[in-house]
Amino acid sequence: MMSLRLPPLLVGALVVPSFVLAQDKPPTSAPVPPPDIVVLGRGLDVPPGTTAYGTVRIDRDRLTGDASGRIEDVLQDVAGLQQFRRSDSRSANPSAQGVTLRALGGNATSRALVLLDGVPQADPFFGYIPFNALVPDRLGGVRVTRGGGAGAFGAGAVAGTIELASATRADLPLVDGAAFYGSRNSEEITAAVSPDVGTGYVTASGRFERGDGFFTTPADQRGPADVRARYRDWSGSLRGVAAIDAHTELQARVLVFRDHRTLRFRGADSSSDGEDASLRLVHHGAWAIDALGYVQERNFTNQVISSTSFKLALDQRDTPSTGIGGKIELRPPVGTAHLIRIGVDARQAQGALREDAYSTVTGRITATRHAGGDTATVGAFVEDDWTLGRLILTGGARVDRWTITQGFFEERSPTGALTTNNRFANRDGVAGTGRVGAVVEATSGVKLRAAAYTGFRVPTLNELYRPFTVFPILTQANAALKLERLKGAEVGVDLTPLPGVAIGLTAFANRLGDAIANVTLTPVLRQRRNVDAIRVRGIEATAHIAHGAVALDASYAFNDAHVRASGIAAALDGKIPAQSPRHVASATLAYRPATGPTLSATLRRVGAQFEDDLETNVLPPATTLEAVATVPLTHRVAIVGRAENIFDATVVTRNAAGSIDLGTPRTLWIGVRLR
């Protein structure tokens, strides 16, 4: 008979504390078996063939040691990873927070699949990532796969996959918290408590932040309607992990968040909020199992102010959406040479918008709109990682059935009369994708890898049905959009010439067919359209050098991206996709001794890029430097100083025919951390 008991604290790098499987007392003549140690709060082991796709890992020390305290800024350590705009989640419009990799940009939707413990994080309606709700202190690490196709991740990973893993029991002290005060009356408070409960543990955490913000408008363009980019948001998370037996655990999570921001003009307010819940069963036995189910409720509001009259032009007052999905993955016991993954996954998104258009002369409503629909994917996959000595072969295939249904667009006059009533035909289809890769240890310090892959993405409800205005430009939706389809290949080498030195080089070629772009039709009108393709060739380099307490991590990406277009979009042919820099680099130098003060500094460089599809407006290159210093006062309490954009570099985030928005200026923080 088996039973679980909680042992004393086990000191170790991976398990603090752990849970021991105890047997009934054996006969005195029999030896006592050693305990089995279970690490709670993680998923299944990473397959051995993962490195064939050129992954990059960010550890917990880096996640919790960034000057801004924001996950989107830490992710920029992976050169080539970017949001649609250069603003972070304090001053950007939430709907512009799409994430992409390898210059496969063109609009604000995420082309990278962002997962938290296997759960997709993209907003079900818009496709943006709620970065303010993804607190670095709650995470144990991040793995970024640039390219790689869909595979077992699920549909939507056309540019790559960003896997966020929650902090495990090993990462979490009983009590953890921090309080910071910064420039422009900024405040940031985080707190977490993680007690052991029964056969597992519970983590309750929260973050609140606010700030008076900065002027995104340059001084020479400010008018009486310009205001600071104020922000105020909070999130709360409850995560519980319980061991069912020596190899099985149940993980549950609830997340609630609220986010309010003002962008540029008085009254240009936006908000986003969400309630997420997930339940996950992980079994590490001979038949490994990962079963996951989740539900997401989200909403978004946004008020658009005219840049000429400075009056309300559009009130996007309600955009409720729901995401429901799940995944089951099985790993049957087939011997040590093979790791086979078999599974199914599904995701459904449904949502609608309600908005009112206003006359910027009279201030009265001119039209009321209601639009929305449903999208869904259901897929099955199989993958095999085959280890042959120093050679690992990996490959897999998946098939997905996708649907786009219940699409509609209604517009009513101020009197309530129905002036437009579009009901769009339901669509469905089947998409087959696959990927193959190989990695070989040529010598003790040289690994060679190669991979080829395909993927696809269903248009978001936002792209299909929601028009939007960044005054004075109106961008129309397009209910007839086709799926985006990726084909890609890459080769790379990973070198470890000396202890503590690791260098990675990757050359790649990606083609995103039927890429969705915001295509200019007139100077004040754009529409979402499928262009023939976005083709990108590039080189990525990473380096890690560590000696004692000193470590340097650097990353560089060169992307040669061009649009292939014909027909109504022919003017875009050969041009660089909007918001896609050719050069991106990042480097972090850190001094982290076992005891005493720690220091780190991060230098980032983003090259010039175009604001729009016609290459008429340029965002100049920008270089920023940030630093963090931590001085322990006691074993559990430390003073922390943080500095963003130390030299107050000008970072242009938007350029609409000379109308400029700016990114975060120099920002200084002082705070205390309890751990």
XYZ file of C-alpha atoms in Angstrom:
675
model
C 0.000 0.000 0.000
C 1.345 3.458 -0.978
C 0.930 6.730 0.863
C 2.297 10.254 0.540
C 3.940 12.160 3.341
C 5.594 15.567 3.569
C 9.281 15.230 4.548
C 11.568 17.855 6.050
C 13.046 20.459 3.749
C 15.301 18.869 1.143
C 18.198 21.032 0.089
C 18.976 20.779 -3.603
C 19.099 22.677 -6.832
C 15.825 21.315 -8.150
C 13.612 20.359 -5.214
C 13.078 22.669 -2.232
C 10.924 21.311 -0.701
C 9.935 17.993 -2.315
C 7.565 15.175 -1.671
C 8.670 11.628 -0.828
C 6.844 8.459 -1.683
C 6.859 6.283 1.468
C 6.059 2.566 1.595
C 4.533 0.716 4.514
C 7.257 -0.398 6.919
C 9.073 -3.376 5.305
C 10.172 -6.517 7.146
C 13.276 -5.968 9.234
C 15.291 -8.268 6.984
C 14.541 -6.230 3.845
C 16.534 -3.113 2.911
C 14.673 0.206 3.017
C 14.252 1.504 -0.547
C 15.445 5.037 -1.286
C 12.705 7.648 -1.593
C 11.476 8.783 -5.008
C 11.722 12.551 -5.340
C 9.022 14.311 -7.341
C 9.443 17.859 -8.619
C 6.013 19.456 -8.448
C 4.609 22.134 -10.732
C 6.246 21.332 -14.071
C 5.133 19.706 -17.303
C 6.526 16.730 -19.174
C 10.227 16.620 -19.990
C 11.434 18.474 -23.062
C 11.888 16.028 -25.985
C 15.512 15.439 -27.039
C 14.885 16.665 -30.587
C 13.845 20.147 -29.438
C 17.334 21.538 -30.052
C 17.035 20.727 -33.757
C 14.827 23.803 -34.083
C 17.256 26.281 -32.539
C 15.647 27.139 -29.216
C 16.666 29.897 -26.800
C 16.051 29.724 -23.043
C 15.629 32.600 -20.585
C 16.121 31.620 -16.941
C 14.358 32.893 -13.841
C 17.217 35.150 -12.711
C 16.939 37.107 -15.937
C 13.145 37.189 -15.830
C 13.153 38.774 -12.376
C 16.142 41.057 -13.022
C 14.978 43.381 -15.820
C 14.957 47.137 -15.294
C 11.359 47.566 -16.409
C 10.003 44.527 -14.584
C 8.046 43.584 -17.725
C 8.044 40.266 -19.547
C 7.816 41.842 -23.011
C 11.105 43.666 -22.440
C 12.873 40.525 -21.223
C 11.703 38.681 -24.338
C 13.615 41.201 -26.430
C 16.772 39.422 -25.273
C 15.909 37.063 -28.138
C 16.866 39.224 -31.098
C 14.238 39.163 -33.805
C 11.366 38.890 -31.335
C 9.206 41.981 -31.375
C 5.817 43.465 -30.736
C 4.021 45.245 -33.549
C 5.123 48.567 -32.059
C 8.147 49.508 -29.978
C 6.040 50.642 -26.994
C 5.733 48.411 -23.964
C 2.501 47.571 -22.164
C 2.420 50.820 -20.206
C 1.989 53.134 -23.187
C 0.941 50.966 -26.151
C -2.638 50.363 -27.149
C -3.313 46.778 -25.954
C -4.581 45.707 -29.390
C -1.120 46.492 -30.852
C 0.646 43.980 -28.577
C 0.952 41.190 -31.100
C 4.230 39.240 -31.047
C 6.164 37.965 -34.015
C 9.599 36.631 -34.902
C 11.884 36.717 -37.937
C 10.355 39.913 -39.392
C 7.096 38.165 -40.301
C 5.217 41.311 -39.331
C 2.775 43.414 -41.254
C -0.052 43.844 -38.756
C -0.629 43.732 -35.005
C -1.755 40.114 -34.673
C 0.536 37.612 -32.975
C 2.212 35.272 -35.424
C 4.159 33.649 -32.605
C 2.235 31.239 -30.402
C 2.571 32.290 -26.743
C 1.846 29.532 -24.207
C 1.743 29.578 -20.405
C 1.971 26.015 -19.113
C 0.556 24.933 -22.457
C -2.348 27.415 -22.492
C -2.441 29.903 -25.440
C -2.328 33.469 -24.122
C -3.491 35.408 -27.184
C -6.718 37.346 -26.790
C -9.499 35.275 -28.412
C -10.788 38.246 -30.439
C -7.721 40.336 -31.244
C -4.776 37.959 -31.016
C -2.751 40.335 -28.815
C -0.889 39.191 -25.687
C -1.947 40.592 -22.269
C 1.603 41.251 -21.110
C 0.586 43.132 -17.968
C -0.995 39.929 -16.665
C 2.148 37.831 -17.290
C 4.223 38.791 -14.250
C 7.888 37.650 -14.447
C 7.964 36.787 -10.729
C 5.400 34.044 -11.397
C 7.548 32.347 -14.028
C 10.324 29.780 -13.775
C 11.664 30.132 -17.312
C 10.914 30.791 -20.977
C 11.818 28.780 -24.049
C 11.619 30.499 -27.445
C 11.578 28.506 -30.664
C 12.105 30.681 -33.720
C 10.335 28.997 -36.630
C 9.706 25.326 -36.066
C 6.151 25.149 -37.404
C 3.117 23.930 -35.503
C 4.124 20.420 -34.413
C 2.700 19.471 -31.034
C 2.263 23.095 -30.002
C -0.998 23.587 -31.891
C -2.143 25.842 -34.704
C -0.880 29.413 -34.913
C 2.868 28.921 -34.480
C 3.774 30.361 -37.882
C 6.624 32.576 -36.658
C 7.633 30.460 -33.680
C 6.595 29.521 -30.164
C 7.166 31.257 -26.822
C 6.665 28.793 -23.971
C 6.276 30.368 -20.543
C 6.632 27.956 -17.613
C 5.274 28.768 -14.178
C 7.607 28.854 -11.224
C 7.803 25.440 -9.582
C 8.039 24.583 -5.905
C 11.823 24.889 -6.243
C 11.531 28.546 -7.311
C 9.063 29.751 -4.721
C 9.880 30.922 -1.205
C 7.097 30.962 1.338
C 6.767 34.743 1.048
C 7.967 36.883 -1.843
C 7.292 40.526 -2.555
C 8.625 43.836 -3.797
C 7.646 47.481 -3.786
C 9.104 50.109 -6.154
C 8.707 53.839 -6.651
C 9.862 55.419 -9.881
C 9.981 58.447 -12.124
C 6.745 60.291 -12.886
C 5.097 59.079 -9.717
C 5.217 55.434 -10.787
C 4.431 52.646 -8.359
C 4.805 48.877 -8.604
C 3.884 46.369 -5.898
C 4.093 42.591 -6.171
C 3.421 39.999 -3.499
C 3.115 36.230 -3.329
C 2.660 33.591 -0.666
C 3.348 29.924 -1.457
C 2.580 27.554 1.421
C 2.686 23.772 1.267
C -0.837 22.363 1.388
C -1.473 18.659 1.785
C 0.399 16.786 -0.931
C 1.258 19.911 -2.867
C 1.398 23.664 -2.620
C -0.581 26.789 -3.449
C 0.708 30.095 -4.754
C -1.397 33.231 -4.381
C 0.149 36.271 -6.050
C -0.794 39.774 -7.092
C 0.645 42.835 -8.767
C -0.521 46.439 -8.821
C 1.125 49.208 -10.795
C 0.344 52.727 -11.851
C 2.079 55.785 -13.182
C 1.372 59.339 -14.308
C 3.168 58.425 -17.528
C 5.121 60.488 -20.028
C 4.182 62.565 -23.046
C 4.266 60.265 -26.069
C 3.959 63.386 -28.220
C 7.234 65.232 -28.937
C 7.429 68.673 -27.329
C 7.243 70.510 -30.663
C 3.990 68.728 -31.603
C 2.079 69.032 -28.340
C -1.220 70.824 -28.142
C -3.767 71.510 -25.416
C -5.335 68.040 -25.863
C -2.074 66.129 -25.396
C -1.719 64.376 -22.052
C 0.651 61.934 -20.446
C 0.315 58.203 -21.122
C -1.129 57.303 -17.736
C -1.505 53.651 -16.835
C -3.046 51.652 -14.020
C -3.359 47.872 -13.886
C -3.521 44.937 -11.515
C -3.622 41.169 -11.702
C -4.158 38.336 -9.272
C -3.293 34.695 -9.726
C -4.016 31.550 -7.722
C -2.169 28.371 -8.703
C -2.422 25.055 -6.927
C -0.422 21.875 -7.478
C -1.266 18.567 -5.810
C 0.555 15.254 -6.064
C -1.890 12.421 -6.715
C 0.796 9.753 -6.556
C 4.535 9.434 -7.121
C 4.262 10.212 -10.839
C 1.026 12.179 -11.190
C 0.008 15.685 -10.276
C -2.895 18.030 -10.811
C -2.274 21.684 -11.607
C -4.977 24.361 -11.453
C -4.777 28.072 -12.183
C -7.069 31.090 -11.962
C -6.022 34.514 -13.272
C -7.891 37.817 -13.096
C -6.556 41.086 -14.511
C -7.633 44.672 -15.243
C -5.692 47.208 -17.311
C -6.381 50.914 -18.036
C -4.268 53.224 -20.213
C -4.383 56.632 -21.880
C -2.645 57.181 -25.212
C -1.600 60.641 -26.382
C -4.874 62.635 -26.176
C -7.156 63.457 -23.292
C -9.998 60.954 -23.422
C -8.088 58.421 -25.570
C -8.574 55.742 -22.954
C -8.397 51.982 -23.392
C -9.038 49.083 -21.082
C -8.625 45.341 -21.164
C -9.641 42.744 -18.635
C -9.778 39.007 -18.348
C -10.622 35.986 -16.242
C -8.782 32.778 -17.113
C -8.962 29.303 -15.604
C -7.160 26.077 -16.482
C -6.825 22.523 -15.176
C -3.915 20.255 -16.086
C -3.094 16.629 -15.300
C 0.549 15.589 -15.703
C 1.686 11.986 -15.383
C 5.422 11.192 -15.574
C 5.089 7.407 -15.566
C 5.779 4.859 -18.293
C 2.757 6.130 -20.225
C 3.412 9.866 -19.844
C 0.285 12.012 -20.083
C -0.335 15.739 -20.325
C -4.059 16.599 -20.299
C -5.121 20.238 -20.272
C -8.362 22.203 -20.397
C -8.916 25.963 -20.159
C -11.415 28.791 -20.529
C -10.750 32.506 -21.054
C -13.114 35.463 -20.760
C -11.761 38.756 -22.103
C -12.992 42.254 -22.896
C -11.563 45.403 -24.456
C -12.655 49.020 -24.758
C -11.066 51.889 -26.637
C -11.865 55.516 -27.347
C -10.414 57.156 -30.456
C -9.867 60.912 -30.400
C -9.631 63.003 -33.588
C -6.163 64.462 -34.087
C -7.681 67.558 -35.705
C -10.738 68.423 -33.600
C -9.558 66.518 -30.493
C -13.099 65.234 -30.010
C -14.314 61.671 -29.640
C -14.433 59.992 -33.059
C -15.075 56.362 -32.091
C -16.110 54.616 -28.897
C -15.279 50.902 -29.014
C -17.260 50.389 -25.836
C -17.519 46.613 -25.569
C -15.592 43.711 -27.113
C -16.341 40.570 -25.085
C -14.697 37.346 -26.227
C -14.303 33.778 -25.017
C -11.597 31.212 -25.655
C -12.135 27.533 -24.833
C -9.681 24.748 -25.534
C -7.717 21.767 -24.428
C -5.045 19.250 -25.268
C -4.229 15.623 -24.535
C -0.737 14.306 -25.229
C 0.381 10.707 -24.712
C 3.930 9.364 -24.710
C 3.826 5.569 -24.903
C 6.754 3.458 -23.612
C 8.678 2.450 -26.760
C 12.195 2.124 -25.389
C 14.982 4.582 -24.741
C 15.796 5.245 -28.410
C 12.407 6.746 -29.266
C 10.195 9.381 -27.690
C 6.818 9.338 -29.393
C 4.186 12.006 -28.827
C 0.578 11.394 -29.867
C -2.196 13.818 -29.157
C -5.156 15.986 -30.040
C -5.849 19.627 -29.290
C -8.666 22.086 -29.888
C -9.325 25.798 -29.514
C -12.456 27.839 -30.116
C -12.670 31.626 -30.110
C -15.856 33.624 -30.192
C -16.432 37.314 -29.718
C -18.195 40.448 -30.845
C -17.704 44.189 -30.799
C -20.058 47.059 -30.132
C -18.944 50.537 -31.056
C -20.345 53.989 -31.702
C -19.016 56.402 -34.320
C -19.269 60.123 -33.517
C -19.253 63.294 -35.547
C -16.167 65.254 -34.565
C -18.084 68.441 -35.402
C -21.391 67.981 -33.560
C -20.259 65.355 -31.058
C -23.308 63.225 -31.843
C -23.439 59.532 -32.722
C -23.461 58.938 -36.465
C -23.522 55.132 -36.508
C -23.611 52.138 -34.198
C -21.871 48.908 -35.182
C -22.088 45.320 -33.991
C -19.842 42.623 -35.481
C -18.277 39.297 -34.592
C -18.141 35.565 -35.177
C -16.483 32.286 -34.220
C -13.291 30.474 -35.244
C -12.111 27.028 -34.222
C -9.372 24.488 -34.876
C -9.286 20.808 -33.934
C -6.049 18.953 -34.632
C -4.283 15.641 -34.161
C -0.519 15.165 -34.148
C 2.188 12.535 -33.906
C 5.921 13.137 -33.431
C 8.935 10.918 -32.907
C 12.371 11.801 -31.565
C 14.817 9.025 -32.460
C 18.199 8.939 -30.716
C 20.984 7.145 -32.586
C 24.104 7.693 -30.537
C 25.229 11.243 -31.254
C 22.497 11.750 -33.846
C 18.928 12.723 -32.982
C 16.262 12.677 -35.675
C 12.915 14.312 -35.054
C 9.835 14.569 -37.171
C 6.100 14.789 -36.977
C 2.884 15.595 -38.740
C -0.429 17.057 -37.762
C -3.784 17.587 -39.412
C -6.242 20.299 -38.372
C -9.831 20.989 -39.246
C -10.557 24.700 -39.075
C -13.833 26.603 -39.172
C -14.851 30.255 -39.506
C -18.546 30.604 -38.660
C -21.333 32.935 -37.528
C -19.647 36.008 -38.996
C -21.739 39.173 -39.130
C -21.512 42.948 -39.407
C -24.380 45.283 -38.579
C -24.550 49.069 -38.693
C -27.415 51.228 -37.515
C -28.212 54.902 -37.895
C -28.604 57.178 -34.854
C -32.332 56.430 -34.939
C -31.710 52.685 -34.716
C -32.549 51.905 -38.335
C -30.541 49.004 -39.753
C -28.397 50.371 -42.610
C -25.992 47.450 -43.077
C -26.731 43.805 -42.295
C -24.034 41.436 -43.540
C -24.093 37.738 -42.733
C -20.946 36.018 -43.956
C -20.856 32.464 -45.257
C -19.435 29.800 -42.974
C -16.102 28.377 -44.101
C -14.109 25.317 -43.136
C -11.221 23.209 -44.349
C -8.432 20.835 -43.456
C -4.784 21.858 -43.104
C -1.939 19.378 -42.996
C 1.442 20.440 -41.614
C 4.653 18.753 -40.611
C 8.212 19.260 -39.518
C 11.476 17.327 -39.554
C 14.824 18.017 -37.965
C 18.158 16.540 -37.053
C 20.905 17.402 -34.593
C 24.247 15.653 -34.433
C 27.115 16.048 -31.986
C 29.941 16.204 -34.516
C 32.575 16.586 -31.799
C 32.474 17.192 -28.067
C 32.084 20.935 -28.648
C 30.217 21.097 -31.961
C 26.566 20.323 -32.674
C 25.094 20.640 -36.151
C 21.378 20.952 -36.725
C 18.916 21.324 -39.578
C 15.147 21.551 -39.788
C 12.272 22.113 -42.204
C 8.679 22.819 -41.279
C 5.261 24.110 -42.271
C 2.525 25.844 -40.307
C -0.666 27.849 -40.649
C -2.757 30.482 -38.895
C -6.479 31.165 -39.023
C -7.319 34.899 -39.245
C -8.455 36.419 -35.970
C -11.966 37.725 -35.416
C -10.402 41.187 -35.289
C -8.918 40.829 -38.781
C -12.111 39.343 -40.186
C -14.762 41.644 -38.759
C -13.450 44.686 -36.848
C -12.510 47.927 -38.593
C -10.357 50.299 -36.564
C -9.118 53.868 -36.713
C -5.749 55.356 -35.800
C -6.906 58.823 -36.670
C -7.066 59.872 -39.466
C -6.482 56.437 -41.070
C -9.320 53.909 -41.168
C -8.379 50.246 -41.573
C -11.220 48.029 -42.762
C -11.726 44.396 -41.827
C -12.082 41.651 -44.431
C -14.352 38.647 -43.844
C -12.909 36.883 -46.912
C -9.350 36.563 -45.594
C -7.613 33.264 -46.299
C -5.390 31.322 -43.905
C -1.719 32.211 -43.643
C 0.590 29.282 -44.490
C 4.264 29.006 -43.609
C 7.083 27.067 -45.220
C 10.523 27.271 -43.677
C 13.941 25.697 -43.367
C 17.051 26.417 -41.328
C 20.513 25.123 -40.572
C 22.634 25.903 -37.555
C 25.635 25.114 -35.432
C 26.046 25.226 -31.658
C 29.603 25.604 -30.375
C 30.983 25.127 -26.866
C 34.707 25.737 -27.458
C 35.505 26.343 -23.783
C 33.826 25.716 -20.452
C 31.300 28.470 -19.869
C 31.238 29.517 -23.532
C 28.341 28.719 -25.875
C 27.787 30.159 -29.355
C 24.872 29.488 -31.680
C 24.507 30.410 -35.353
C 21.393 29.859 -37.481
C 20.650 30.635 -41.126
C 17.016 30.400 -42.183
C 14.563 30.997 -45.008
C 10.835 31.412 -44.324
C 7.915 32.042 -46.667
C 4.565 33.112 -45.246
C 2.023 32.547 -48.012
C -1.194 34.599 -48.118
C 0.226 36.859 -45.403
C -2.357 39.231 -43.948
C -1.280 42.863 -44.195
C -2.865 46.276 -43.753
C -2.878 47.321 -47.410
C -3.093 51.034 -48.271
C -5.948 51.812 -50.682
C -6.021 55.621 -50.311
C -4.075 58.053 -48.101
C -6.692 57.662 -45.346
C -8.001 54.142 -46.035
C -6.466 50.706 -45.571
C -7.888 47.215 -45.622
C -6.689 43.886 -44.345
C -5.741 41.815 -47.374
C -3.875 38.619 -48.179
C -0.701 39.458 -50.089
C 0.991 36.695 -52.053
C 3.710 36.146 -49.473
C 6.275 37.563 -47.085
C 9.699 36.057 -47.729
C 12.420 36.319 -45.130
C 16.010 35.148 -45.171
C 18.196 35.795 -42.218
C 20.928 34.966 -39.768
C 20.610 34.649 -35.994
C 23.480 34.535 -33.540
C 23.528 33.923 -29.796
C 26.421 33.879 -27.335
C 26.778 33.008 -23.666
C 30.066 33.549 -21.840
C 30.330 32.875 -18.108
C 33.318 33.029 -15.795
C 32.694 32.810 -12.104
C 30.067 35.357 -11.117
C 30.274 37.249 -14.433
C 28.132 36.319 -17.432
C 27.503 37.859 -20.845
C 24.483 36.922 -22.956
C 24.146 38.409 -26.426
C 21.852 37.965 -29.397
C 21.766 39.369 -32.935
C 19.332 38.913 -35.815
C 19.589 40.010 -39.431
C 16.329 39.740 -41.376
C 16.049 40.327 -45.111
C 12.261 40.464 -45.501
C 10.281 41.376 -48.606
C 6.638 41.323 -49.636
C 5.512 39.501 -52.749
C 2.252 41.034 -53.930
C 0.072 41.368 -57.010
C -3.366 42.659 -57.961
C -4.716 45.432 -55.758
C -1.645 45.108 -53.519
C 0.891 45.186 -56.391
C 2.382 48.438 -55.088
C 3.781 46.460 -52.135
C 5.758 44.005 -54.242
C 9.407 43.974 -53.187
C 8.864 46.255 -50.217
C 9.829 45.509 -46.613
C 6.890 44.514 -44.375
C 5.675 47.217 -42.026
C 7.271 47.266 -38.563
C 10.066 44.857 -39.574
C 13.633 45.981 -38.765
C 16.547 44.371 -40.601
C 18.925 44.515 -37.635
C 18.160 43.767 -33.977
C 20.700 43.144 -31.206
C 20.718 42.717 -27.438
C 23.434 42.079 -24.842
C 23.281 41.672 -21.065
C 26.358 41.755 -18.824
C 25.686 40.513 -15.310
C 27.648 40.138 -12.080
C 25.822 37.740 -9.740
C 27.970 36.364 -6.901
C 26.540 33.833 -4.489
C 26.387 36.520 -1.817
C 26.593 40.296 -1.824
C 25.468 42.936 -4.340
C 24.536 42.011 -7.904
C 24.705 44.166 -11.017
C 23.469 43.827 -14.578
C 23.284 46.050 -17.635
C 21.445 45.473 -20.906
C 22.189 47.207 -24.203
C 19.626 46.949 -26.997
C 19.690 48.133 -30.586
C 16.797 48.051 -33.035
C 17.401 49.118 -36.601
C 15.333 51.399 -38.779
C 11.940 50.126 -39.858
C 8.959 51.402 -41.793
C 5.723 52.442 -40.152
C 3.571 51.561 -43.137
C 3.339 49.105 -46.019
C 4.342 51.669 -48.682
C 7.631 52.575 -46.962
C 6.700 56.246 -46.741
C 7.266 56.756 -43.003
C 10.458 55.677 -41.258
C 11.027 54.801 -37.632
C 14.715 55.605 -37.067
C 17.045 53.182 -35.271
C 17.203 53.327 -31.498
C 19.772 52.235 -28.909
C 18.901 51.965 -25.225
C 20.812 51.012 -22.089
C 19.310 49.802 -18.831
C 20.757 48.586 -15.539
C 19.747 46.886 -12.294
C 21.621 46.838 -8.964
C 20.638 44.752 -5.941
C 22.174 45.281 -2.504
C 21.205 42.748 0.190
C 20.490 44.195 3.626
C 19.800 40.835 5.235
C 19.445 37.279 4.040
C 15.851 38.023 3.000
C 15.691 41.760 2.315
C 17.419 43.715 -0.452
C 17.418 47.225 -1.852
C 17.006 47.307 -5.642
C 17.743 50.153 -8.034
C 16.570 50.014 -11.646
C 17.240 52.381 -14.542
C 15.496 52.234 -17.926
C 16.821 54.047 -21.006
C 19.678 55.530 -19.007
C 20.797 57.996 -21.690
C 17.210 59.057 -22.476
C 17.423 57.954 -26.098
C 14.596 58.987 -28.404
C 12.590 55.907 -29.402
C 10.052 56.649 -32.125
C 7.156 54.195 -31.901
C 4.809 55.663 -34.525
C 5.239 57.980 -37.489
C 2.094 58.841 -39.428
C 3.214 61.385 -42.008
C 5.309 63.188 -39.407
C 2.890 62.789 -36.494
C 5.191 61.115 -33.980
C 4.708 58.963 -30.904
C 7.604 58.217 -28.557
C 8.559 55.291 -26.325
C 9.664 55.156 -22.703
C 12.162 57.887 -21.744
C 14.690 57.600 -18.924
C 12.931 56.034 -15.940
C 14.528 55.459 -12.530
C 13.234 53.130 -9.829
C 14.134 52.437 -6.203
C 12.587 49.641 -4.210
C 12.850 46.879 -1.676
C 12.501 43.142 -2.283
C 11.551 40.593 0.345
C 12.348 36.951 -0.254
